[in-house]
Amino acid sequence: MCADLVSRKFPSDCGLYVLLDYALLSGRILEVAEQVLQGGADIIQFRAKSPSKRQYYEETLLLLDLARRYHAPFVVNDHLDIALAISADGIHLGQNDLPCRAARLLVPNHTFLGISTHSVEQAVKAAEEGADYIAIGPVFPTSTKENPDPVVGTRGVSEVRKRIGSLPLIAIGGINSGNVAEVIRAGADGVAVASAVALADHPESATRALTEEITRARHLSA
């Protein structure tokens, strides 16, 4: 779990960021959320494109309460209004959402703001506009999105790392326990996963395996 939630700024020591995707989990959201938190997930994010805004809001309240019980930050994807309404720990926006600079004007200082990027240029721009952390990807081919952006590879992770300095960097896309070590070695502070745990027979065990690999990779890279 993350060490400090007092400031609610993005905890740079967190290695595993789990995306709870409505399309993958549907009615199992809360069940899987608790399992990944028990397995050691540092941060959970709720991502849903299909439910109504009212349903999304109600789901976020339940997930926020669960995250609080495990002392883990809870992030809302895309819906800035809902993130503000429930006082989420963080908000995550994509390239087609409200621009980072504009969102920064609305997001309270105690709420962290993350931006999805798919190139070095996008990552640098997000950093310059005030993002608290950068997500870069897809690192590897992924089936989670219908029309994924081009793969950036571990080389892309390394390039972004060089350009954004010490700003927290989360790699995403096709990451699992078999390739997470090379992603950490490339310069990512942590990784975000969805299907690697959501589609696992035992999400808690899959989460624990990933956290152990991240810890091992960090130790070897130190």
Tab-separated table of C-alpha atoms in Angstrom:
chain	number	residue	atom	x	y	z
A	1	MET	CA	0.000	0.000	0.000
A	2	CYS	CA	1.053	3.604	-0.437
A	3	ALA	CA	2.927	5.210	2.383
A	4	ASP	CA	1.260	8.624	2.627
A	5	LEU	CA	-2.185	9.900	1.728
A	6	VAL	CA	-2.090	13.134	3.712
A	7	SER	CA	-1.105	15.410	0.824
A	8	ARG	CA	-2.987	13.325	-1.753
A	9	LYS	CA	-0.299	14.117	-4.282
A	10	PHE	CA	0.601	11.182	-6.475
A	11	PRO	CA	2.669	8.759	-4.373
A	12	SER	CA	5.820	8.193	-6.411
A	13	ASP	CA	6.726	5.081	-4.416
A	14	CYS	CA	3.671	3.245	-5.717
A	15	GLY	CA	4.419	0.543	-8.237
A	16	LEU	CA	1.148	-1.133	-9.181
A	17	TYR	CA	-1.770	0.913	-10.474
A	18	VAL	CA	-4.829	-1.225	-11.240
A	19	LEU	CA	-7.456	-0.126	-13.752
A	20	LEU	CA	-10.903	-1.457	-12.955
A	21	ASP	CA	-12.462	-1.478	-16.396
A	22	TYR	CA	-16.260	-1.704	-16.460
A	23	ALA	CA	-16.224	-3.428	-19.844
A	24	LEU	CA	-13.987	-6.197	-18.490
A	25	LEU	CA	-15.577	-6.611	-15.080
A	26	SER	CA	-19.197	-5.447	-15.301
A	27	GLY	CA	-20.938	-6.744	-12.161
A	28	ARG	CA	-17.665	-7.926	-10.572
A	29	ILE	CA	-16.152	-4.469	-10.038
A	30	LEU	CA	-16.332	-4.414	-6.229
A	31	GLU	CA	-15.351	-8.060	-5.865
A	32	VAL	CA	-12.237	-7.687	-8.012
A	33	ALA	CA	-11.391	-4.293	-6.498
A	34	GLU	CA	-11.219	-5.807	-3.038
A	35	GLN	CA	-9.157	-8.743	-4.278
A	36	VAL	CA	-6.540	-6.528	-5.941
A	37	LEU	CA	-6.332	-4.329	-2.854
A	38	GLN	CA	-5.803	-7.434	-0.735
A	39	GLY	CA	-3.086	-8.451	-3.192
A	40	GLY	CA	-1.202	-5.205	-2.662
A	41	ALA	CA	-2.372	-2.843	-5.417
A	42	ASP	CA	-1.137	0.646	-4.616
A	43	ILE	CA	-3.757	2.626	-6.516
A	44	ILE	CA	-7.088	1.736	-8.116
A	45	GLN	CA	-8.824	3.598	-10.919
A	46	PHE	CA	-12.372	3.149	-12.173
A	47	ARG	CA	-12.676	3.347	-15.947
A	48	ALA	CA	-16.047	3.032	-17.659
A	49	LYS	CA	-17.247	4.247	-21.031
A	50	SER	CA	-20.722	2.718	-21.176
A	51	PRO	CA	-22.719	3.250	-17.931
A	52	SER	CA	-24.887	6.315	-17.434
A	53	LYS	CA	-23.324	9.164	-15.461
A	54	ARG	CA	-25.638	8.387	-12.528
A	55	GLN	CA	-24.546	4.749	-12.481
A	56	TYR	CA	-20.889	5.759	-12.790
A	57	TYR	CA	-21.313	8.132	-9.846
A	58	GLU	CA	-22.908	5.447	-7.676
A	59	GLU	CA	-20.164	2.945	-8.528
A	60	THR	CA	-17.448	5.466	-7.688
A	61	LEU	CA	-18.917	6.079	-4.235
A	62	LEU	CA	-18.731	2.363	-3.448
A	63	LEU	CA	-15.185	2.066	-4.783
A	64	LEU	CA	-14.047	5.177	-2.925
A	65	ASP	CA	-15.321	3.717	0.339
A	66	LEU	CA	-13.530	0.433	-0.374
A	67	ALA	CA	-10.265	2.185	-1.242
A	68	ARG	CA	-10.461	4.220	1.957
A	69	ARG	CA	-10.718	1.022	3.993
A	70	TYR	CA	-7.467	-0.175	2.442
A	71	HIS	CA	-5.777	3.242	2.670
A	72	ALA	CA	-5.244	3.274	-1.094
A	73	PRO	CA	-5.767	6.263	-3.418
A	74	PHE	CA	-8.820	6.115	-5.665
A	75	VAL	CA	-8.744	7.679	-9.127
A	76	VAL	CA	-11.660	8.595	-11.384
A	77	ASN	CA	-11.085	8.271	-15.126
A	78	ASP	CA	-12.322	10.982	-17.521
A	79	HIS	CA	-15.217	12.346	-15.427
A	80	LEU	CA	-13.750	15.428	-13.778
A	81	ASP	CA	-17.138	16.506	-12.411
A	82	ILE	CA	-17.628	13.200	-10.601
A	83	ALA	CA	-14.070	13.200	-9.282
A	84	LEU	CA	-14.685	16.622	-7.760
A	85	ALA	CA	-18.135	15.678	-6.441
A	86	ILE	CA	-16.858	12.682	-4.470
A	87	SER	CA	-13.486	14.203	-3.502
A	88	ALA	CA	-11.541	11.457	-5.255
A	89	ASP	CA	-7.823	11.286	-4.561
A	90	GLY	CA	-7.042	11.683	-8.237
A	91	ILE	CA	-8.427	12.302	-11.702
A	92	HIS	CA	-7.025	10.760	-14.874
A	93	LEU	CA	-7.599	12.342	-18.268
A	94	GLY	CA	-6.892	11.205	-21.807
A	95	GLN	CA	-5.802	13.045	-24.928
A	96	ASN	CA	-9.429	13.634	-25.968
A	97	ASP	CA	-10.546	14.949	-22.589
A	98	LEU	CA	-10.267	18.440	-21.122
A	99	PRO	CA	-6.691	19.672	-21.709
A	100	CYS	CA	-4.337	19.332	-18.771
A	101	ARG	CA	-3.783	23.080	-18.453
A	102	ALA	CA	-7.537	23.729	-18.242
A	103	ALA	CA	-8.158	20.831	-15.851
A	104	ARG	CA	-5.383	22.097	-13.594
A	105	LEU	CA	-7.454	25.253	-13.002
A	106	LEU	CA	-10.321	23.156	-11.640
A	107	VAL	CA	-8.538	20.389	-9.755
A	108	PRO	CA	-7.875	21.193	-6.065
A	109	ASN	CA	-4.282	21.186	-4.845
A	110	HIS	CA	-4.961	18.106	-2.724
A	111	THR	CA	-6.133	16.082	-5.753
A	112	PHE	CA	-3.564	14.661	-8.163
A	113	LEU	CA	-3.977	14.862	-11.917
A	114	GLY	CA	-2.692	12.229	-14.323
A	115	ILE	CA	-2.573	12.341	-18.113
A	116	SER	CA	-2.492	9.497	-20.651
A	117	THR	CA	0.168	10.052	-23.310
A	118	HIS	CA	1.224	8.068	-26.350
A	119	SER	CA	4.409	9.822	-27.421
A	120	VAL	CA	7.362	11.696	-25.996
A	121	GLU	CA	5.887	14.976	-27.238
A	122	GLN	CA	2.562	14.416	-25.487
A	123	ALA	CA	4.323	13.415	-22.279
A	124	VAL	CA	6.500	16.523	-22.257
A	125	LYS	CA	3.490	18.746	-22.934
A	126	ALA	CA	1.507	17.186	-20.075
A	127	ALA	CA	4.447	17.660	-17.730
A	128	GLU	CA	4.792	21.304	-18.737
A	129	GLU	CA	1.066	21.884	-18.218
A	130	GLY	CA	1.067	20.666	-14.633
A	131	ALA	CA	0.333	16.932	-14.605
A	132	ASP	CA	1.202	15.248	-11.299
A	133	TYR	CA	2.072	12.018	-13.101
A	134	ILE	CA	2.379	10.805	-16.671
A	135	ALA	CA	1.030	7.546	-18.092
A	136	ILE	CA	2.842	6.393	-21.232
A	137	GLY	CA	1.747	3.610	-23.535
A	138	PRO	CA	0.854	1.249	-24.884
A	139	VAL	CA	4.242	-0.255	-24.118
A	140	PHE	CA	3.233	-3.602	-25.617
A	141	PRO	CA	0.291	-4.677	-27.799
A	142	THR	CA	-2.956	-4.597	-25.833
A	143	SER	CA	-6.469	-5.909	-26.338
A	144	THR	CA	-8.093	-3.744	-23.659
A	145	LYS	CA	-8.894	-0.928	-26.104
A	146	GLU	CA	-10.651	-1.365	-29.444
A	147	ASN	CA	-8.411	1.076	-31.321
A	148	PRO	CA	-5.144	1.281	-29.388
A	149	ASP	CA	-2.468	3.839	-30.155
A	150	PRO	CA	0.828	2.666	-31.694
A	151	VAL	CA	3.095	0.696	-29.369
A	152	VAL	CA	5.851	2.842	-27.819
A	153	GLY	CA	7.935	-0.043	-26.462
A	154	THR	CA	10.368	0.131	-23.582
A	155	ARG	CA	12.476	2.520	-25.660
A	156	GLY	CA	9.584	4.975	-25.559
A	157	VAL	CA	9.429	4.619	-21.780
A	158	SER	CA	13.146	5.384	-21.528
A	159	GLU	CA	12.852	8.438	-23.769
A	160	VAL	CA	9.993	9.865	-21.733
A	161	ARG	CA	11.908	9.211	-18.521
A	162	LYS	CA	14.808	11.297	-19.832
A	163	ARG	CA	12.553	14.185	-20.822
A	164	ILE	CA	10.311	14.545	-17.762
A	165	GLY	CA	12.938	14.249	-15.053
A	166	SER	CA	11.677	12.960	-11.715
A	167	LEU	CA	7.969	13.385	-12.439
A	168	PRO	CA	6.232	10.060	-11.649
A	169	LEU	CA	5.978	7.878	-14.758
A	170	ILE	CA	3.485	5.033	-15.094
A	171	ALA	CA	3.771	2.638	-18.032
A	172	ILE	CA	0.645	1.015	-19.429
A	173	GLY	CA	-0.391	-1.409	-22.139
A	174	GLY	CA	0.106	-5.163	-22.403
A	175	ILE	CA	2.066	-5.369	-19.159
A	176	ASN	CA	2.085	-8.563	-17.099
A	177	SER	CA	4.283	-10.402	-14.604
A	178	GLY	CA	6.423	-11.732	-17.447
A	179	ASN	CA	7.482	-8.363	-18.859
A	180	VAL	CA	7.016	-5.907	-15.988
A	181	ALA	CA	10.687	-6.102	-14.948
A	182	GLU	CA	11.944	-4.751	-18.275
A	183	VAL	CA	9.450	-1.893	-18.038
A	184	ILE	CA	10.763	-0.903	-14.612
A	185	ARG	CA	14.335	-1.182	-15.883
A	186	ALA	CA	13.406	1.156	-18.738
A	187	GLY	CA	12.637	3.895	-16.239
A	188	ALA	CA	8.995	3.569	-15.231
A	189	ASP	CA	8.223	4.231	-11.578
A	190	GLY	CA	5.276	1.874	-11.790
A	191	VAL	CA	2.870	0.149	-14.152
A	192	ALA	CA	-0.851	0.241	-14.786
A	193	VAL	CA	-2.650	-2.991	-15.612
A	194	ALA	CA	-6.205	-4.021	-16.386
A	195	SER	CA	-6.624	-7.431	-18.014
A	196	ALA	CA	-3.510	-8.856	-16.312
A	197	VAL	CA	-5.486	-8.982	-13.071
A	198	ALA	CA	-9.116	-8.554	-14.141
A	199	LEU	CA	-9.075	-11.644	-16.350
A	200	ALA	CA	-6.939	-13.738	-14.007
A	201	ASP	CA	-8.523	-16.747	-12.304
A	202	HIS	CA	-7.331	-15.340	-8.986
A	203	PRO	CA	-6.987	-11.527	-9.141
A	204	GLU	CA	-5.467	-11.333	-5.667
A	205	SER	CA	-2.692	-13.793	-6.538
A	206	ALA	CA	-2.088	-12.126	-9.910
A	207	THR	CA	-1.780	-8.765	-8.175
A	208	ARG	CA	0.639	-10.127	-5.603
A	209	ALA	CA	2.787	-11.689	-8.336
A	210	LEU	CA	3.033	-8.346	-10.113
A	211	THR	CA	3.925	-6.416	-6.959
A	212	GLU	CA	6.641	-8.948	-6.162
A	213	GLU	CA	8.127	-8.635	-9.660
A	214	ILE	CA	8.073	-4.835	-9.396
A	215	THR	CA	9.824	-4.932	-6.028
A	216	ARG	CA	12.445	-7.325	-7.390
A	217	ALA	CA	13.037	-5.214	-10.499
A	218	ARG	CA	13.393	-2.054	-8.447
A	219	HIS	CA	15.928	-3.726	-6.186
A	220	LEU	CA	18.006	-4.899	-9.143
A	221	SER	CA	17.824	-1.467	-10.784
A	222	ALA	CA	18.873	0.428	-7.651
